[in-house]
mmCIF file of C-alpha atoms and ligand atoms in Angstrom:
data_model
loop_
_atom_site.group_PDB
_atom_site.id
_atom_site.type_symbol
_atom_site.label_atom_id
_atom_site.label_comp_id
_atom_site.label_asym_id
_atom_site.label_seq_id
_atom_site.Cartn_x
_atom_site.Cartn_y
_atom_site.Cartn_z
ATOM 1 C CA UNK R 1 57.654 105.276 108.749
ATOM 2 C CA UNK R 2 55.172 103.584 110.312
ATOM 3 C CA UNK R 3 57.760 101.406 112.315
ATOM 4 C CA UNK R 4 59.664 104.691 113.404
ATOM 5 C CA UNK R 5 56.399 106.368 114.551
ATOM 6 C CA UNK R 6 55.987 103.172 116.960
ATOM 7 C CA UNK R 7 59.233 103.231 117.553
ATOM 8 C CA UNK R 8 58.766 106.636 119.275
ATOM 9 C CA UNK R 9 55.865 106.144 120.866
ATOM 10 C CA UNK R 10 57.218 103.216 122.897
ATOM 11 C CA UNK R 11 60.011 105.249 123.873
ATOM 12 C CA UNK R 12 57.247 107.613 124.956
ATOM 13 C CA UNK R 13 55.328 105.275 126.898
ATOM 14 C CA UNK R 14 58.187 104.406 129.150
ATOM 15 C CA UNK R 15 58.733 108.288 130.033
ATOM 16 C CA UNK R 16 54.821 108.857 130.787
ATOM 17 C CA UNK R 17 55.405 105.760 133.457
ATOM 18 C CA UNK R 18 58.594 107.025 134.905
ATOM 19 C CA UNK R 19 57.007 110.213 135.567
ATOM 20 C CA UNK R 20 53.884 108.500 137.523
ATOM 21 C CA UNK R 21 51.142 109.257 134.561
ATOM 22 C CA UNK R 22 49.071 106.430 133.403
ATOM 23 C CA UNK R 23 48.977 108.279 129.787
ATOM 24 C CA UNK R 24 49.934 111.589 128.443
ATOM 25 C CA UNK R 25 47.142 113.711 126.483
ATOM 26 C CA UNK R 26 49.814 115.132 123.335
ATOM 27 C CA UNK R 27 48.162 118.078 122.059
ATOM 28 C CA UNK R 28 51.061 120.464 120.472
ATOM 29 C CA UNK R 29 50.393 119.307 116.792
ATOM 30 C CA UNK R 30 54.171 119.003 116.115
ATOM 31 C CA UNK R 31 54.412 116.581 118.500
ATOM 32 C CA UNK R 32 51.723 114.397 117.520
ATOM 33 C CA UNK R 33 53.462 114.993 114.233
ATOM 34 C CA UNK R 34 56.792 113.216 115.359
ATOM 35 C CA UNK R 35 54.567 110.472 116.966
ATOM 36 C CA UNK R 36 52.376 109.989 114.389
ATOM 37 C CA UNK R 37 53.232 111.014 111.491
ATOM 38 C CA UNK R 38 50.236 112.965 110.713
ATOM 39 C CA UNK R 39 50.864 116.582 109.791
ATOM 40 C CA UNK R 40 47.310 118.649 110.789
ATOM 41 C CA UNK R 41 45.887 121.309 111.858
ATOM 42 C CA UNK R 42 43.698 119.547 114.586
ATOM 43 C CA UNK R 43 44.897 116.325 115.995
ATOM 44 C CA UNK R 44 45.689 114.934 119.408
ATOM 45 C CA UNK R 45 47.239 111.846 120.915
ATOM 46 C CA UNK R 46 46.712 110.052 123.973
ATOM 47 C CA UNK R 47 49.667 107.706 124.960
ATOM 48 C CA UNK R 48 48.943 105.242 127.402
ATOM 49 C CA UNK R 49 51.980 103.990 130.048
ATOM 50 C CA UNK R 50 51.054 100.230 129.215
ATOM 51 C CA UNK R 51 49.082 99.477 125.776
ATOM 52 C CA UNK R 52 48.197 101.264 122.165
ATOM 53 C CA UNK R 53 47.682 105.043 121.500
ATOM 54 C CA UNK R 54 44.358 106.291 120.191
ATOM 55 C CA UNK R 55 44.715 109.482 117.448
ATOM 56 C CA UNK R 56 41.854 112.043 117.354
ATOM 57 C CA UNK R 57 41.424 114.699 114.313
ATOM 58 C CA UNK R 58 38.432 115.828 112.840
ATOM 59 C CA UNK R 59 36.744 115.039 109.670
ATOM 60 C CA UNK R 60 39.251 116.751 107.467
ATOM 61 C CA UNK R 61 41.899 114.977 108.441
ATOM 62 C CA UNK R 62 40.454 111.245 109.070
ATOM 63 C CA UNK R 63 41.169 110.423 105.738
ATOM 64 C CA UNK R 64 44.855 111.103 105.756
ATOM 65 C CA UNK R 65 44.781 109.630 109.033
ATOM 66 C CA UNK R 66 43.346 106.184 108.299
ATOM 67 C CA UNK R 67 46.473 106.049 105.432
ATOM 68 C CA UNK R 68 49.373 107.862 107.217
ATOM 69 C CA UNK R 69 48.758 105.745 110.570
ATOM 70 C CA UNK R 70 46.879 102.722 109.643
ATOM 71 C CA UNK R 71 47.724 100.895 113.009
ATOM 72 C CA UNK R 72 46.244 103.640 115.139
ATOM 73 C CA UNK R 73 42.539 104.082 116.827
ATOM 74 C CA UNK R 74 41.354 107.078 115.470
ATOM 75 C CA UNK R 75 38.481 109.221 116.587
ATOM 76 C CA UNK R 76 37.231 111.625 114.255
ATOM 77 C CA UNK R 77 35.505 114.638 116.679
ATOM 78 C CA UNK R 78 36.372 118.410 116.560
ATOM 79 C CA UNK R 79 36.799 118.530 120.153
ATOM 80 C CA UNK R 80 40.307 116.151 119.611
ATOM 81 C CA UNK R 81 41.161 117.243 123.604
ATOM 82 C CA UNK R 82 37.977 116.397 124.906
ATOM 83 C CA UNK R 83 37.519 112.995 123.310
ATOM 84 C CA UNK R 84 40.484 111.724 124.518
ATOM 85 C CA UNK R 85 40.451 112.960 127.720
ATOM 86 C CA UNK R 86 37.097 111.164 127.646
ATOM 87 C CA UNK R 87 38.392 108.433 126.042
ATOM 88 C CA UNK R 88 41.366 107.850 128.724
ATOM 89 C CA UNK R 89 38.521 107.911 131.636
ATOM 90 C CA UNK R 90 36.724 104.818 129.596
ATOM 91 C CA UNK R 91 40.178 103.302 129.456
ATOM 92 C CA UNK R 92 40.560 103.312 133.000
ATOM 93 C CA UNK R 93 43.314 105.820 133.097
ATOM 94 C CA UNK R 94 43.266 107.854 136.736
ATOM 95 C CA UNK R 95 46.026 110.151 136.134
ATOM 96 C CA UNK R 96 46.193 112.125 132.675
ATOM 97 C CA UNK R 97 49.549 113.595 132.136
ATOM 98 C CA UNK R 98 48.967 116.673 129.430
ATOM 99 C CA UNK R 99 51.594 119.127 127.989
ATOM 100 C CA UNK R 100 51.572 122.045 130.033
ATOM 101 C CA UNK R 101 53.746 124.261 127.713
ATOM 102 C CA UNK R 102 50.566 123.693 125.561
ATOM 103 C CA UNK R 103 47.121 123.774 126.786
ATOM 104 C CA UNK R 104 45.857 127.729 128.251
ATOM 105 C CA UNK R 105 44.583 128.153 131.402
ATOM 106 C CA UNK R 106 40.705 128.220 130.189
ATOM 107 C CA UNK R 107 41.185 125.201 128.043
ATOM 108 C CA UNK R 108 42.565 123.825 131.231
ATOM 109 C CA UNK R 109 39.648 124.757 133.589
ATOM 110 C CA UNK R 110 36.994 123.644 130.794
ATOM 111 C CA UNK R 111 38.367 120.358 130.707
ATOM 112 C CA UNK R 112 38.910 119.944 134.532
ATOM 113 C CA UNK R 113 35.503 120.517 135.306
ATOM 114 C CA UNK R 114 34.204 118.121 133.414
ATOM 115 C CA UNK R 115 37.241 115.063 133.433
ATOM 116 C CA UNK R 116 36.936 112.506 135.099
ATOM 117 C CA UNK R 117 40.385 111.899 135.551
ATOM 118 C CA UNK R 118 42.670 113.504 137.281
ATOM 119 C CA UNK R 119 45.006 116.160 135.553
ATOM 120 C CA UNK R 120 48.796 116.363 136.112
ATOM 121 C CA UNK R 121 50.885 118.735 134.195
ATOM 122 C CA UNK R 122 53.595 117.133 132.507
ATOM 123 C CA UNK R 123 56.779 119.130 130.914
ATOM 124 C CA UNK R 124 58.575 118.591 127.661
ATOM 125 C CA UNK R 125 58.010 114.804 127.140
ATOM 126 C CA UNK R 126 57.865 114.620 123.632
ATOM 127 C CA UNK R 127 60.680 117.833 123.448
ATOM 128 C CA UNK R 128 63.247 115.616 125.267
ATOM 129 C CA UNK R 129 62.637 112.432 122.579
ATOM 130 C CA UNK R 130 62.742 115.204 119.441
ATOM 131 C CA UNK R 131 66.306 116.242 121.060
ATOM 132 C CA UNK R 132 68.638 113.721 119.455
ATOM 133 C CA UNK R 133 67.102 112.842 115.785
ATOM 134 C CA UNK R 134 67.192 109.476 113.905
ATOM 135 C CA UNK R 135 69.255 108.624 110.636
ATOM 136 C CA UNK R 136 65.889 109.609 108.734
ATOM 137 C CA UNK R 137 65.512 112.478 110.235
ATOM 138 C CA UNK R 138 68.740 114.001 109.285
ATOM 139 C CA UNK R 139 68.408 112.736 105.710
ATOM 140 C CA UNK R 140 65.373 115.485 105.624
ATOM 141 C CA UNK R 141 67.336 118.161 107.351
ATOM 142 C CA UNK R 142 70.378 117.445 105.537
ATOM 143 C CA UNK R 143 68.261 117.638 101.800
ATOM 144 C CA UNK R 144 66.731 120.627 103.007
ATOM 145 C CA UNK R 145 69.634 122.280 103.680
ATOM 146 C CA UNK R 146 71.145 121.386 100.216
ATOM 147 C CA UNK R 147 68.414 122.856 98.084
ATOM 148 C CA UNK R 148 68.935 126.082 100.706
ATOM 149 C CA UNK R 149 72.648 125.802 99.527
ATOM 150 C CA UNK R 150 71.771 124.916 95.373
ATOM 151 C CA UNK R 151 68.819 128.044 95.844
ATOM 152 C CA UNK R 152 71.736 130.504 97.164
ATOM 153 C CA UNK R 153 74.359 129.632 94.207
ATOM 154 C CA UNK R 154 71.210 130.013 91.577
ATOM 155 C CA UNK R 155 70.503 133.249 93.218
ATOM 156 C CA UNK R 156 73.556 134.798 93.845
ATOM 157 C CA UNK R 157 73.915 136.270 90.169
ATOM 158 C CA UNK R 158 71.375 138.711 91.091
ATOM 159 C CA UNK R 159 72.347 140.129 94.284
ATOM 160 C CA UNK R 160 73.590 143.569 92.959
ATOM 161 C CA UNK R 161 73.442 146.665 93.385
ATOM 162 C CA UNK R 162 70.104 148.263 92.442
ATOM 163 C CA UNK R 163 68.076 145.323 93.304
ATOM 164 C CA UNK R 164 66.105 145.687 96.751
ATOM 165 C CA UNK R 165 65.753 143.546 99.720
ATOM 166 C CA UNK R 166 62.948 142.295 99.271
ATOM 167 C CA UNK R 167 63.393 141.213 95.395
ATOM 168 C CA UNK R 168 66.368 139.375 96.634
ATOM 169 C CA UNK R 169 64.496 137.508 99.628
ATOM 170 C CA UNK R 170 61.546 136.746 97.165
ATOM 171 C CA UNK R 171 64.205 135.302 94.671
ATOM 172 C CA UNK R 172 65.869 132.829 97.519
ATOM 173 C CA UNK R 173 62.260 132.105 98.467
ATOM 174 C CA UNK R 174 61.158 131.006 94.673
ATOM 175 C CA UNK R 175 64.283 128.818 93.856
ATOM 176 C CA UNK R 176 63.959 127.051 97.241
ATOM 177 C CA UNK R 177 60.639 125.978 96.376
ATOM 178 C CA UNK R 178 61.955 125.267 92.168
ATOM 179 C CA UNK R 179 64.527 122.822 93.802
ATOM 180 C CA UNK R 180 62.109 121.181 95.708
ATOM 181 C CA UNK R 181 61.257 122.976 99.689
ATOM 182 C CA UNK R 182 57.653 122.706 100.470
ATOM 183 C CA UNK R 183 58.258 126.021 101.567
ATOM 184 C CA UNK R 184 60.832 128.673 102.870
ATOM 185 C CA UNK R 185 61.049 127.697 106.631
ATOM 186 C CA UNK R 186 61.019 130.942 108.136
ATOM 187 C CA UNK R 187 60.349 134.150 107.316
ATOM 188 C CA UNK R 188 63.811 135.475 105.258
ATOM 189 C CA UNK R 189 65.956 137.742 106.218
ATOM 190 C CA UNK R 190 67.663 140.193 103.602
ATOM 191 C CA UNK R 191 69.427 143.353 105.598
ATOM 192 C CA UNK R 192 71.823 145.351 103.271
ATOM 193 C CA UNK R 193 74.221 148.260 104.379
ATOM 194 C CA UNK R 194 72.751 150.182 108.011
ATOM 195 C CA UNK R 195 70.308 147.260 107.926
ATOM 196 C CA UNK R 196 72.608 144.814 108.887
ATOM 197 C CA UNK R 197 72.918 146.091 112.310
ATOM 198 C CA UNK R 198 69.383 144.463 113.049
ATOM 199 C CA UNK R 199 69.611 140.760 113.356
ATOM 200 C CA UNK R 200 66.188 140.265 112.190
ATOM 201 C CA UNK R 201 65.437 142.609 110.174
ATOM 202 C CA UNK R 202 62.409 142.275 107.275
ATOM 203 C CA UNK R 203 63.375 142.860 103.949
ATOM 204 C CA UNK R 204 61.921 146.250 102.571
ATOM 205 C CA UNK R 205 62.150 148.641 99.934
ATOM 206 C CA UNK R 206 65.983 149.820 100.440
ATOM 207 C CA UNK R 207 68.011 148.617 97.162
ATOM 208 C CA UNK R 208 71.754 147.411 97.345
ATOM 209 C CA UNK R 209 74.208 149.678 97.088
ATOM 210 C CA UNK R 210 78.380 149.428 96.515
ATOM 211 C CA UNK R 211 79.766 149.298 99.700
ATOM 212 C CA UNK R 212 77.177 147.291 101.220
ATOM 213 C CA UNK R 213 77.441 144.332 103.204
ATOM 214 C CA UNK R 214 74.665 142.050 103.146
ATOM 215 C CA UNK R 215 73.041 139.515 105.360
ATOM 216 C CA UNK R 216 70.832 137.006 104.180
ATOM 217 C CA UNK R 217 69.093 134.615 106.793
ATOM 218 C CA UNK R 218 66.984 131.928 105.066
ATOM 219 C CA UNK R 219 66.358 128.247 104.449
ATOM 220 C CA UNK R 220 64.187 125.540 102.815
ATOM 221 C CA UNK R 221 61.481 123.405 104.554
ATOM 222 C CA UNK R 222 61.776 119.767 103.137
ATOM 223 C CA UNK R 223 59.865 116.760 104.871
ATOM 224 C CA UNK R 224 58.882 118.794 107.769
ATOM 225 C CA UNK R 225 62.527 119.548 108.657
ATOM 226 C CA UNK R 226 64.123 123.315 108.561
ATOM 227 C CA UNK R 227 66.987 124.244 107.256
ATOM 228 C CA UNK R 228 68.874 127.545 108.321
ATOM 229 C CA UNK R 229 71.573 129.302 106.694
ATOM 230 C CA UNK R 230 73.081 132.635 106.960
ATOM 231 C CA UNK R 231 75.642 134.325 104.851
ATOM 232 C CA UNK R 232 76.903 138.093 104.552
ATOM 233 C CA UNK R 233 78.072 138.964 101.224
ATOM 234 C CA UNK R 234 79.883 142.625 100.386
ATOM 235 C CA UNK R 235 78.901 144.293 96.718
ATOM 236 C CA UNK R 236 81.673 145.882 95.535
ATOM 237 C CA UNK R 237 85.291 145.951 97.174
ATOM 238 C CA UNK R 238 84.639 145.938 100.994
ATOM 239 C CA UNK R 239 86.716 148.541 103.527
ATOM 240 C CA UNK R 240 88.874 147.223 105.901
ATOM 241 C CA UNK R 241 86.619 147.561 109.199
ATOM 242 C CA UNK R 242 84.063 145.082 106.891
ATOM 243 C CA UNK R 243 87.053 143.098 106.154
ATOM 244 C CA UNK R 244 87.889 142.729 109.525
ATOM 245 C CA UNK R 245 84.256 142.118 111.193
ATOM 246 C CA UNK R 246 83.701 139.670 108.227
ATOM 247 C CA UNK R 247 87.183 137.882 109.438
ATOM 248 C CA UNK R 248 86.146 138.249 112.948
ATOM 249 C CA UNK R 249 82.487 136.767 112.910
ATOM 250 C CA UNK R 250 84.215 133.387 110.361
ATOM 251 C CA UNK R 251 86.710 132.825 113.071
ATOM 252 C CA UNK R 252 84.117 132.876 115.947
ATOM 253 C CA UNK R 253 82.223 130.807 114.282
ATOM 254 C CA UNK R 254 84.575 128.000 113.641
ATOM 255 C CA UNK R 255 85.547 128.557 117.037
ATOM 256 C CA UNK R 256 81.853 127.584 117.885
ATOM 257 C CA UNK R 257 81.614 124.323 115.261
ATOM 258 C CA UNK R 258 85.614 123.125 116.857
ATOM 259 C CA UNK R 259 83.633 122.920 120.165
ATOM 260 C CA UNK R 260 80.028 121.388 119.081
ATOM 261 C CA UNK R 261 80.930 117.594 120.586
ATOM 262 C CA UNK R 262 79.199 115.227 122.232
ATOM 263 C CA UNK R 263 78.948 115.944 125.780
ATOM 264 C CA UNK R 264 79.937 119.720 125.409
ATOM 265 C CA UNK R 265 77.926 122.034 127.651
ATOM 266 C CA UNK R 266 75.750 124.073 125.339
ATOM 267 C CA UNK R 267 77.232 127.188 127.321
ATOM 268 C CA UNK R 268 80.977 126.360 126.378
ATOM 269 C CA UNK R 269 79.957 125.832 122.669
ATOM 270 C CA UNK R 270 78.294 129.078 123.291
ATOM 271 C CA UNK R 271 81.374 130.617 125.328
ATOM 272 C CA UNK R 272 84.159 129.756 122.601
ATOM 273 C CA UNK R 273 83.046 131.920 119.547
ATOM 274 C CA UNK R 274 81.722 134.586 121.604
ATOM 275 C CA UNK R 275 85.244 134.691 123.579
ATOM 276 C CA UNK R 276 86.901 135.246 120.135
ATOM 277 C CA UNK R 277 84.343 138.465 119.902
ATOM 278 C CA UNK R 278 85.174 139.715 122.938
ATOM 279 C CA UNK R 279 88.822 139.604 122.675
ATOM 280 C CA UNK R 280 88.129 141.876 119.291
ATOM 281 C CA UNK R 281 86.294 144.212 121.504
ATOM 282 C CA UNK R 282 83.134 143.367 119.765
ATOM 283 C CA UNK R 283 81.071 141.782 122.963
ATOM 284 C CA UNK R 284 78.815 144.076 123.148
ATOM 285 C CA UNK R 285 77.700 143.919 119.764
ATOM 286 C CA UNK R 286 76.987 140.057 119.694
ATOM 287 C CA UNK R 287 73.538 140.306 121.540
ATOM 288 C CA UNK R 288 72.416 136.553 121.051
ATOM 289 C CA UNK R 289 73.155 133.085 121.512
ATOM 290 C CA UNK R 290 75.204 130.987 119.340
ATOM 291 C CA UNK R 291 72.593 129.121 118.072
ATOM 292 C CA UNK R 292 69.605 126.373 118.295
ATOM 293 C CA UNK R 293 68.272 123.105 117.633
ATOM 294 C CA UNK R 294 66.289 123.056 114.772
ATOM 295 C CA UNK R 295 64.336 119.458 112.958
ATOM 296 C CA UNK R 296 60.262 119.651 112.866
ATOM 297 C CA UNK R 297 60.997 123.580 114.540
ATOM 298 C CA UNK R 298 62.818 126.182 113.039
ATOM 299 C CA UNK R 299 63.736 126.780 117.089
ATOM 300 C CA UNK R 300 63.865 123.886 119.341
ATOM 301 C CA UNK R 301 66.454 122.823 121.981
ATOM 302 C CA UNK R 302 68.736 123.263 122.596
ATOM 303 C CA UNK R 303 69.039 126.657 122.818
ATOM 304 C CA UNK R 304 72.731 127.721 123.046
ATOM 305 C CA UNK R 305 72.919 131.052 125.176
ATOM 306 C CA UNK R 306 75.912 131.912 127.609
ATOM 307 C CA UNK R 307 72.607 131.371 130.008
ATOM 308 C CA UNK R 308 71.773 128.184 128.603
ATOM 309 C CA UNK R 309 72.506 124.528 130.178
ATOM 310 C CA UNK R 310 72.358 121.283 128.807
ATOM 311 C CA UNK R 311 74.870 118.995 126.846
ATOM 312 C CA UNK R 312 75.297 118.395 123.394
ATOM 313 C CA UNK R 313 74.570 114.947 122.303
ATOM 314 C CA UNK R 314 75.269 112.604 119.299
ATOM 315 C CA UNK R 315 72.893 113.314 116.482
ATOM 316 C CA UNK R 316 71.658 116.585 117.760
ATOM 317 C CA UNK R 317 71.394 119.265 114.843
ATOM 318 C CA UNK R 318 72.039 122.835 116.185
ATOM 319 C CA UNK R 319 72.702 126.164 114.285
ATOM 320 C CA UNK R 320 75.918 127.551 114.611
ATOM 321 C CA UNK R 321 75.477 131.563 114.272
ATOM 322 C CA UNK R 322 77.602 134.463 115.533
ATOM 323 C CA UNK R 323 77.119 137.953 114.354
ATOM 324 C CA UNK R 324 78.700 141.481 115.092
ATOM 325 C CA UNK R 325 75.957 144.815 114.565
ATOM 326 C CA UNK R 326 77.298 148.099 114.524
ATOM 327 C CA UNK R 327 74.742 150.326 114.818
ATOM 328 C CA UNK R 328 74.273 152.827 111.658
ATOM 329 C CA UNK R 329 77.162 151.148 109.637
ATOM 330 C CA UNK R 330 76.342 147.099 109.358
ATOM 331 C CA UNK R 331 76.438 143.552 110.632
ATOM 332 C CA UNK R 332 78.109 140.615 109.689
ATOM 333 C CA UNK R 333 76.287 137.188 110.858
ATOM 334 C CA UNK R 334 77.444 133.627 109.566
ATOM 335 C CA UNK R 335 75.171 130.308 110.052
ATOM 336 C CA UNK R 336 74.940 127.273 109.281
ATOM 337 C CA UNK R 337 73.118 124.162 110.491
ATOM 338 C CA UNK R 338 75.212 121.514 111.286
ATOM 339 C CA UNK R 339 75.128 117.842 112.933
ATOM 340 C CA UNK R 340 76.652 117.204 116.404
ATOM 341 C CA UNK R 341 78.908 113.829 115.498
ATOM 342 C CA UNK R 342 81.813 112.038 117.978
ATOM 343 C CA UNK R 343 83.944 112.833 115.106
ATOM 344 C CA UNK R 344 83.548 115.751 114.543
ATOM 345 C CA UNK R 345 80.175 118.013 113.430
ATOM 346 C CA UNK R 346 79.147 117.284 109.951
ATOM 347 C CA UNK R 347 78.016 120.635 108.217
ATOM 348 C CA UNK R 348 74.801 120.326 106.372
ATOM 349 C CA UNK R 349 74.871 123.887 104.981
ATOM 350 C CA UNK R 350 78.108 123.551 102.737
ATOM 351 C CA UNK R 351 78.171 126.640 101.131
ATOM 352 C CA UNK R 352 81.364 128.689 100.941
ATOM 353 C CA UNK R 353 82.323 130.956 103.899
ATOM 354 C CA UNK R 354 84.861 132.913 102.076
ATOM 355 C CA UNK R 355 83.791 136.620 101.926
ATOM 356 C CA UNK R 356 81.849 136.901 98.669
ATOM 357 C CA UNK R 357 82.637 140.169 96.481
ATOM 358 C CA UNK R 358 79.536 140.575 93.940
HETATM 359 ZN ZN1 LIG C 1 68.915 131.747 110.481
HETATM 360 ZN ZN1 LIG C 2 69.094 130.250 113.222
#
């Protein structure tokens, strides 16, 4: 990886000088993640326009450090912000770039007083490389998203009636990790009968019951890259309004996937499943966007509202996810995370779409 890591932090380097920085401070750890490859809680980078990037972490981490990025400078200090910042004056930098979307307004003023270089706030630098992912990126998302799929199949024998929410979001959880997640990537989501009608609802004490529909919202962290899957299943013989919502919700969403191409505004991907909704009448009850990026975030761009802008790109992973909530009787919502491709979006999330009757 370490070749990748460089990779990126070229790329980097070429943004910091187009946007009149002579280096960029990286302090949100996800992003010195992605540049790095170290995975910390207390790290920072400073990329320089022209020449190599120096890593700071403290003493917990300088060990890992030293063997997951053995071509970097690293300084091993608590204060990782303040010893770069430091660090870039001795360097000769004049203007710091730092992520803005990151550092508060005290940690801001503490380390203005006492720079002694000049701070400029930069935006999403790092954001706009993460935005289209390499070949080895999607590998990660795309294994992720299979043990999500292989943890659903192993659990769906138990989702019955009698069993509650939360034993069924506990069950997902353990055979993600048997199959191989680090972890489940996001909090799950189990919401059976009324429940349904919140779109993130927490799993509590209410057990299935026959004539429930059920949403489950959950997916596997592997190699730092989150999956996402929903599916609604119906225990026992569903009535015909479930039926139909069910129906409704698939078609919107493969209305949704048809339009995920390169160079689609994120709005019109957005814009074609939810105008199958509000043809049904259902508008109002589809109260989100369509979906989101997701790689090293479970949320990251782009964010695909009817308010959103942006195009979709070539190797851009986004979450394709429309839902219908009727308030008191249920919800349907259908997800999965999927690749944006010129020939067409590759699902990651394979499994079946066909309304399940347990
Ligand atoms: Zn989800
Ligand atoms: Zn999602």
């Amino acid at each position: 990886m370490g070749e990748t890591h460089l990779a990126r932090r070229r790329r980097l380097a070429a943004l910091v000088a187009g946007h009149d920085a002579d280096a960029l401070l990286v302090t949100r750890l996800v992003n010195v993640r992605y540049l790095t490859g170290l995975d910390s809680s207390r790290a920072a980078l400073l990329v320089p326009a022209e020449g190599p990037a120096v890593l700071a972490t403290d003493a917990r981490y300088a060990g890992t450090a030293e063997q997951v990025c053995p071509e970097l400078p690293i300084v091993v200090d608590r204060l990782v912000t303040e010893a770069l910042t430091a660090r870039a004056a001795a360097d000769g930098h004049r203007r710091l770039g730092f992520e803005a979307h990151d550092i508060t307004v005290e940690h801001h003023a503490t380390l203005a007083a006492n720079a002694e270089v000049e701070l400029t706030p930069l935006g999403h630098l790092v954001e706009e490389l993460r935005l289209v992912k390499d070949e080895e990126e999607i590998a990660l998302l795309r294994e992720a998203c299979a043990i999500t799929d292989r943890a659903f199949a192993a659990v769906l024998p138990e989702i019955r009636a009698g069993v509650t929410e939360r034993a069924v979001a506990i069950a997902l959880e353990r055979a993600m990790v048997d199959f191989g997640a680090e972890r489940p990537a996001f909090e799950s989501i189990v919401a059976s009968g009324p429940n349904g009608a919140v779109p993130h609802h927490r799993p509590g004490g209410r057990e299935l019951q026959t004539g429930d529909l059920v949403t489950m919202d959950f997916g596997a962290l592997y190699g730092g890259y989150h999956a996402d899957m929903t599916r609604t299943v119906a225990i026992g013989e569903p009535a015909a309004w479930q039926r139909d919502v069910y129906d409704l919700v698939h078609r919107a969403q493969r209305a949704g996937i048809g339009a995920a191409m390169p160079g689609a505004e994120t709005k019109a991907v957005d814009g074609a499943a939810r105008d199958v909704i509000k043809a049904a009448g259902h508008g109002d009850a589809f109260p989100h966007g369509l979906g989101h990026g997701v790689g090293l975030e479970i949320h990251e761009a782009p964010l695909m509202g009817y308010d959103k802008t942006g195009k979709l790109m070539d190797r851009v992973p986004i979450t394709a996810e429309p839902g219908v909530y009727l308030t008191g009787r249920g919800g349907v919502r259908i997800e999965d995370t999927l690749v944006v491709r010129p020939g067409g979006p590759e699902l990651l999330t394979t499994t079946t779409k066909d309304l399940l009757v347990l």
